[in-house]
Amino acid sequence: MHKTVVSVGLALGLGLAVLAGPARADIKSFNAAMQKGDYKAAAAEAASTWPTLNKSRDDLAIIVREFGFAAYLAGDFAAAKTYGEAAVAGSNALGEEPILRAGSEVLLRLAEHRLSPSDGTRDVLFSVVEARSSEPSLDLISFFAMDAVTAFDFQKGAWDKAAASAALGERITRNGGGEYATMHYRLAQHAVAANYMAKQNREAHLKLAGLERRLIEAIANAPTLEDADALLPHYYEAGAWEGMARSHLSNYMRVKDWAAYDADWKAYRETEVFKAGLARISRHKTPNACSLQLTSQSEMPDVPVDSRFRDMVGIVVLRLDISATGRSSNPRVVAVAPGKEFGEAILKGFPAMSFKARKDASPGCSMAQKGYVLSMIFHIDY
């Protein structure tokens, strides 16, 4: 399987190493910055090298795609577009293989969309990634393209389009390991979330719950604890969306019979894979931590008015630090459903909360906890 990776200088290591003349040091600096993840520095190195680079090189398209990727990650979409135009021209002139020409085209169309997002640039970008997806390979540019398209669709409340764009990105990243696994689950979450927003029924809820199980199993089977930890944000997001959908169906869609669903989850919690996943999910929990309950809570902060989520339920999952006396501090958002702006609003207006040990807490347990997880549920009015 051909695997194109446009990332941290890996795809261009050989091509960039043979540059002659004064540009050589700049390319080394570019690669070093990319390896460190310092994309602004890498983009600056690319900008200084580009004017003096021999434009007739037979590896120009390879180099310029890497430059464009660095510029994109640095947030310089205008420079990314310039490099994208050069990459497309170089790909065509040099007769690169189709997958590489497609990578150049995706880079250009992604930069154009980020510079001036519209339905038109969205549709063009979706089309070029869809064409590129016929090749059995992976690349980060296509992931970022579908991530951008999906975000655009979510912002507009175009749920069917969002489901399609996220599903395309999910398909592209399905067979990747390592960093691609987290990208895959990010887009998989967007796909089932958009599907729920479009349909708002039991079947759509089951897709959300199914993704939550997939993540538990992926965490259980991750080759290292670091790989498992990388999936935790997606696990919490999946749980927030599943909880939001169930509450919404129960409260607004008048779905009351959950007996079969609850029985199925009860059985699943007895499986070895669930127990293994749960052990990894909870491994950062404070040793001998008390089970806690709120003693008091201020009024819920105001949440934004948003017609996309009319008459829905929202969930914000926070991590808090709890003192030995039960006082909370240092809140940070772990996951939000259905819109990230609700998390920002809750965090901005977060009231200090006090906790106490539950009656069934273990004797001698610790009230002081780092990273205590709290879910806050609220109704969204419009």
mmCIF file of C-alpha atoms in Angstrom, residues 68-276:
data_model
loop_
_atom_site.group_PDB
_atom_site.id
_atom_site.type_symbol
_atom_site.label_atom_id
_atom_site.label_comp_id
_atom_site.label_asym_id
_atom_site.label_seq_id
_atom_site.Cartn_x
_atom_site.Cartn_y
_atom_site.Cartn_z
ATOM 1 C CA GLY A 68 2.468 24.558 2.056
ATOM 2 C CA PHE A 69 1.627 22.145 4.833
ATOM 3 C CA ALA A 70 3.868 24.040 7.244
ATOM 4 C CA ALA A 71 2.270 27.344 6.237
ATOM 5 C CA TYR A 72 -1.186 25.872 6.740
ATOM 6 C CA LEU A 73 -0.357 24.590 10.219
ATOM 7 C CA ALA A 74 1.126 27.995 11.050
ATOM 8 C CA GLY A 75 -2.190 29.608 10.097
ATOM 9 C CA ASP A 76 -0.790 31.443 7.066
ATOM 10 C CA PHE A 77 -3.440 30.395 4.570
ATOM 11 C CA ALA A 78 -2.340 32.954 1.969
ATOM 12 C CA ALA A 79 1.146 31.435 1.874
ATOM 13 C CA ALA A 80 -0.377 27.952 1.824
ATOM 14 C CA LYS A 81 -2.375 28.977 -1.244
ATOM 15 C CA THR A 82 0.765 30.285 -2.976
ATOM 16 C CA TYR A 83 2.558 27.024 -2.296
ATOM 17 C CA GLY A 84 -0.527 25.074 -3.324
ATOM 18 C CA GLU A 85 -0.622 26.815 -6.699
ATOM 19 C CA ALA A 86 3.062 26.040 -7.199
ATOM 20 C CA ALA A 87 2.519 22.430 -6.135
ATOM 21 C CA VAL A 88 -0.326 21.941 -8.627
ATOM 22 C CA ALA A 89 1.739 23.470 -11.430
ATOM 23 C CA GLY A 90 4.764 21.379 -10.464
ATOM 24 C CA SER A 91 2.743 18.165 -10.195
ATOM 25 C CA ASN A 92 1.339 18.655 -13.680
ATOM 26 C CA ALA A 93 4.610 19.728 -15.260
ATOM 27 C CA LEU A 94 6.572 16.873 -13.731
ATOM 28 C CA GLY A 95 3.917 14.243 -14.430
ATOM 29 C CA GLU A 96 3.698 13.090 -10.828
ATOM 30 C CA GLU A 97 1.651 10.024 -10.021
ATOM 31 C CA PRO A 98 -2.086 10.714 -9.512
ATOM 32 C CA ILE A 99 -2.035 10.470 -5.726
ATOM 33 C CA LEU A 100 0.643 13.163 -5.471
ATOM 34 C CA ARG A 101 -1.160 15.431 -7.928
ATOM 35 C CA ALA A 102 -4.280 14.957 -5.821
ATOM 36 C CA GLY A 103 -2.338 15.994 -2.710
ATOM 37 C CA SER A 104 -1.270 19.213 -4.393
ATOM 38 C CA GLU A 105 -4.855 19.950 -5.422
ATOM 39 C CA VAL A 106 -6.188 19.310 -1.906
ATOM 40 C CA LEU A 107 -3.588 21.675 -0.425
ATOM 41 C CA LEU A 108 -4.589 24.442 -2.820
ATOM 42 C CA ARG A 109 -8.344 24.039 -2.361
ATOM 43 C CA LEU A 110 -8.017 23.783 1.428
ATOM 44 C CA ALA A 111 -6.063 27.047 1.563
ATOM 45 C CA GLU A 112 -8.641 28.745 -0.684
ATOM 46 C CA HIS A 113 -11.480 27.562 1.551
ATOM 47 C CA ARG A 114 -9.818 28.751 4.737
ATOM 48 C CA LEU A 115 -9.073 32.136 3.163
ATOM 49 C CA SER A 116 -12.642 32.660 1.987
ATOM 50 C CA PRO A 117 -15.021 29.978 3.300
ATOM 51 C CA SER A 118 -18.216 29.646 1.279
ATOM 52 C CA ASP A 119 -20.542 26.964 -0.003
ATOM 53 C CA GLY A 120 -18.614 27.099 -3.269
ATOM 54 C CA THR A 121 -15.152 26.586 -1.789
ATOM 55 C CA ARG A 122 -16.582 23.920 0.497
ATOM 56 C CA ASP A 123 -18.032 21.942 -2.392
ATOM 57 C CA VAL A 124 -14.844 22.175 -4.461
ATOM 58 C CA LEU A 125 -12.740 21.005 -1.512
ATOM 59 C CA PHE A 126 -15.092 18.123 -0.773
ATOM 60 C CA SER A 127 -14.958 17.039 -4.427
ATOM 61 C CA VAL A 128 -11.162 16.982 -4.668
ATOM 62 C CA VAL A 129 -10.833 15.008 -1.412
ATOM 63 C CA GLU A 130 -13.516 12.588 -2.581
ATOM 64 C CA ALA A 131 -11.555 12.035 -5.800
ATOM 65 C CA ARG A 132 -8.320 11.643 -3.847
ATOM 66 C CA SER A 133 -9.966 9.061 -1.518
ATOM 67 C CA SER A 134 -10.055 6.487 -4.311
ATOM 68 C CA GLU A 135 -6.341 5.921 -3.612
ATOM 69 C CA PRO A 136 -5.593 3.462 -0.764
ATOM 70 C CA SER A 137 -3.356 5.750 1.258
ATOM 71 C CA LEU A 138 -3.292 8.337 4.010
ATOM 72 C CA ASP A 139 -2.178 11.933 4.310
ATOM 73 C CA LEU A 140 -2.634 14.683 6.840
ATOM 74 C CA ILE A 141 -3.672 17.337 4.322
ATOM 75 C CA SER A 142 -6.808 15.373 3.429
ATOM 76 C CA PHE A 143 -7.619 14.942 7.114
ATOM 77 C CA PHE A 144 -7.345 18.680 7.731
ATOM 78 C CA ALA A 145 -9.432 19.314 4.619
ATOM 79 C CA MET A 146 -12.322 17.172 5.835
ATOM 80 C CA ASP A 147 -11.984 18.533 9.345
ATOM 81 C CA ALA A 148 -12.353 22.056 7.942
ATOM 82 C CA VAL A 149 -15.297 21.111 5.728
ATOM 83 C CA THR A 150 -17.075 19.344 8.597
ATOM 84 C CA ALA A 151 -16.572 22.364 10.879
ATOM 85 C CA PHE A 152 -17.998 24.610 8.170
ATOM 86 C CA ASP A 153 -21.047 22.356 7.797
ATOM 87 C CA PHE A 154 -21.579 22.210 11.567
ATOM 88 C CA GLN A 155 -21.406 25.984 11.856
ATOM 89 C CA LYS A 156 -24.130 26.331 9.236
ATOM 90 C CA GLY A 157 -26.276 23.569 10.725
ATOM 91 C CA ALA A 158 -26.066 21.661 7.425
ATOM 92 C CA TRP A 159 -26.319 18.324 9.190
ATOM 93 C CA ASP A 160 -26.636 16.009 6.194
ATOM 94 C CA LYS A 161 -23.611 17.625 4.573
ATOM 95 C CA ALA A 162 -21.682 17.487 7.843
ATOM 96 C CA ALA A 163 -22.406 13.768 8.174
ATOM 97 C CA ALA A 164 -21.181 13.178 4.618
ATOM 98 C CA SER A 165 -17.994 15.230 4.990
ATOM 99 C CA ALA A 166 -17.094 13.647 8.337
ATOM 100 C CA ALA A 167 -17.814 10.166 6.961
ATOM 101 C CA LEU A 168 -15.452 10.841 4.046
ATOM 102 C CA GLY A 169 -12.693 11.875 6.431
ATOM 103 C CA GLU A 170 -13.427 8.861 8.639
ATOM 104 C CA ARG A 171 -13.078 6.580 5.620
ATOM 105 C CA ILE A 172 -9.762 8.124 4.584
ATOM 106 C CA THR A 173 -8.252 7.634 8.056
ATOM 107 C CA ARG A 174 -9.832 4.243 8.847
ATOM 108 C CA ASN A 175 -6.775 2.054 8.254
ATOM 109 C CA GLY A 176 -4.166 4.274 9.873
ATOM 110 C CA GLY A 177 -2.421 3.636 13.145
ATOM 111 C CA GLY A 178 -0.733 5.995 15.569
ATOM 112 C CA GLU A 179 -1.705 9.626 15.057
ATOM 113 C CA TYR A 180 -4.230 8.645 12.403
ATOM 114 C CA ALA A 181 -6.266 6.731 14.998
ATOM 115 C CA THR A 182 -7.080 9.921 16.903
ATOM 116 C CA MET A 183 -7.934 11.699 13.648
ATOM 117 C CA HIS A 184 -10.162 8.824 12.624
ATOM 118 C CA TYR A 185 -12.148 8.911 15.864
ATOM 119 C CA ARG A 186 -12.455 12.690 15.751
ATOM 120 C CA LEU A 187 -14.134 12.497 12.361
ATOM 121 C CA ALA A 188 -16.123 9.397 13.332
ATOM 122 C CA GLN A 189 -17.540 11.408 16.239
ATOM 123 C CA HIS A 190 -18.471 14.269 13.936
ATOM 124 C CA ALA A 191 -20.178 11.819 11.580
ATOM 125 C CA VAL A 192 -22.450 10.213 14.176
ATOM 126 C CA ALA A 193 -23.101 13.560 15.878
ATOM 127 C CA ALA A 194 -24.218 15.179 12.607
ATOM 128 C CA ASN A 195 -26.306 12.107 11.847
ATOM 129 C CA TYR A 196 -28.083 12.527 15.189
ATOM 130 C CA MET A 197 -28.695 16.226 14.584
ATOM 131 C CA ALA A 198 -30.189 15.419 11.184
ATOM 132 C CA LYS A 199 -32.445 12.539 12.303
ATOM 133 C CA GLN A 200 -32.957 12.873 16.071
ATOM 134 C CA ASN A 201 -34.236 9.338 16.549
ATOM 135 C CA ARG A 202 -33.379 6.108 18.351
ATOM 136 C CA GLU A 203 -31.343 4.730 15.466
ATOM 137 C CA ALA A 204 -29.131 7.816 15.405
ATOM 138 C CA HIS A 205 -28.676 7.553 19.173
ATOM 139 C CA LEU A 206 -27.566 3.936 18.812
ATOM 140 C CA LYS A 207 -24.834 5.022 16.399
ATOM 141 C CA LEU A 208 -23.537 7.402 19.072
ATOM 142 C CA ALA A 209 -23.605 4.636 21.660
ATOM 143 C CA GLY A 210 -21.884 2.296 19.221
ATOM 144 C CA LEU A 211 -19.021 4.750 18.777
ATOM 145 C CA GLU A 212 -18.666 5.026 22.555
ATOM 146 C CA ARG A 213 -18.193 1.232 22.682
ATOM 147 C CA ARG A 214 -15.698 1.315 19.816
ATOM 148 C CA LEU A 215 -13.633 3.837 21.745
ATOM 149 C CA ILE A 216 -13.728 1.796 24.946
ATOM 150 C CA GLU A 217 -12.473 -1.190 22.983
ATOM 151 C CA ALA A 218 -9.833 0.875 21.157
ATOM 152 C CA ILE A 219 -8.571 2.173 24.507
ATOM 153 C CA ALA A 220 -8.525 -1.362 25.921
ATOM 154 C CA ASN A 221 -6.570 -2.660 22.915
ATOM 155 C CA ALA A 222 -4.234 0.311 22.395
ATOM 156 C CA PRO A 223 -0.625 -0.900 22.175
ATOM 157 C CA THR A 224 0.626 1.526 24.832
ATOM 158 C CA LEU A 225 -0.854 3.588 27.650
ATOM 159 C CA GLU A 226 0.151 6.731 25.739
ATOM 160 C CA ASP A 227 -1.902 5.554 22.758
ATOM 161 C CA ALA A 228 -4.822 4.865 25.087
ATOM 162 C CA ASP A 229 -4.551 8.337 26.651
ATOM 163 C CA ALA A 230 -4.618 9.939 23.188
ATOM 164 C CA LEU A 231 -8.100 8.469 22.685
ATOM 165 C CA LEU A 232 -9.538 9.720 25.994
ATOM 166 C CA PRO A 233 -10.768 13.102 24.661
ATOM 167 C CA HIS A 234 -12.747 11.265 21.977
ATOM 168 C CA TYR A 235 -14.152 8.843 24.542
ATOM 169 C CA TYR A 236 -15.430 11.712 26.701
ATOM 170 C CA GLU A 237 -16.870 13.493 23.682
ATOM 171 C CA ALA A 238 -18.660 10.331 22.561
ATOM 172 C CA GLY A 239 -20.075 9.922 26.059
ATOM 173 C CA ALA A 240 -21.252 13.545 26.133
ATOM 174 C CA TRP A 241 -23.048 13.173 22.800
ATOM 175 C CA GLU A 242 -24.626 9.853 23.814
ATOM 176 C CA GLY A 243 -25.855 11.355 27.075
ATOM 177 C CA MET A 244 -27.109 14.471 25.317
ATOM 178 C CA ALA A 245 -29.010 12.419 22.738
ATOM 179 C CA ARG A 246 -30.617 10.178 25.336
ATOM 180 C CA SER A 247 -31.709 13.154 27.445
ATOM 181 C CA HIS A 248 -33.026 14.936 24.355
ATOM 182 C CA LEU A 249 -34.998 11.911 23.189
ATOM 183 C CA SER A 250 -36.396 11.351 26.686
ATOM 184 C CA ASN A 251 -37.322 14.972 27.448
ATOM 185 C CA TYR A 252 -38.339 16.366 24.067
ATOM 186 C CA MET A 253 -39.105 13.411 21.820
ATOM 187 C CA ARG A 254 -41.001 11.568 24.559
ATOM 188 C CA VAL A 255 -39.014 8.337 24.245
ATOM 189 C CA LYS A 256 -39.521 6.596 27.582
ATOM 190 C CA ASP A 257 -38.803 2.909 27.078
ATOM 191 C CA TRP A 258 -35.070 2.340 27.604
ATOM 192 C CA ALA A 259 -35.275 -1.083 29.237
ATOM 193 C CA ALA A 260 -33.749 -3.050 26.354
ATOM 194 C CA TYR A 261 -30.972 -0.489 25.855
ATOM 195 C CA ASP A 262 -30.135 -0.421 29.569
ATOM 196 C CA ALA A 263 -30.086 -4.214 29.771
ATOM 197 C CA ASP A 264 -27.710 -4.395 26.807
ATOM 198 C CA TRP A 265 -25.313 -1.894 28.384
ATOM 199 C CA LYS A 266 -25.485 -3.688 31.724
ATOM 200 C CA ALA A 267 -24.390 -6.884 29.989
ATOM 201 C CA TYR A 268 -21.660 -5.047 28.088
ATOM 202 C CA ARG A 269 -20.213 -3.653 31.324
ATOM 203 C CA GLU A 270 -19.561 -7.228 32.438
ATOM 204 C CA THR A 271 -17.356 -7.994 29.433
ATOM 205 C CA GLU A 272 -13.583 -8.238 29.771
ATOM 206 C CA VAL A 273 -12.952 -5.647 27.075
ATOM 207 C CA PHE A 274 -15.116 -3.091 28.897
ATOM 208 C CA LYS A 275 -13.328 -3.758 32.182
ATOM 209 C CA ALA A 276 -9.933 -3.433 30.493
#
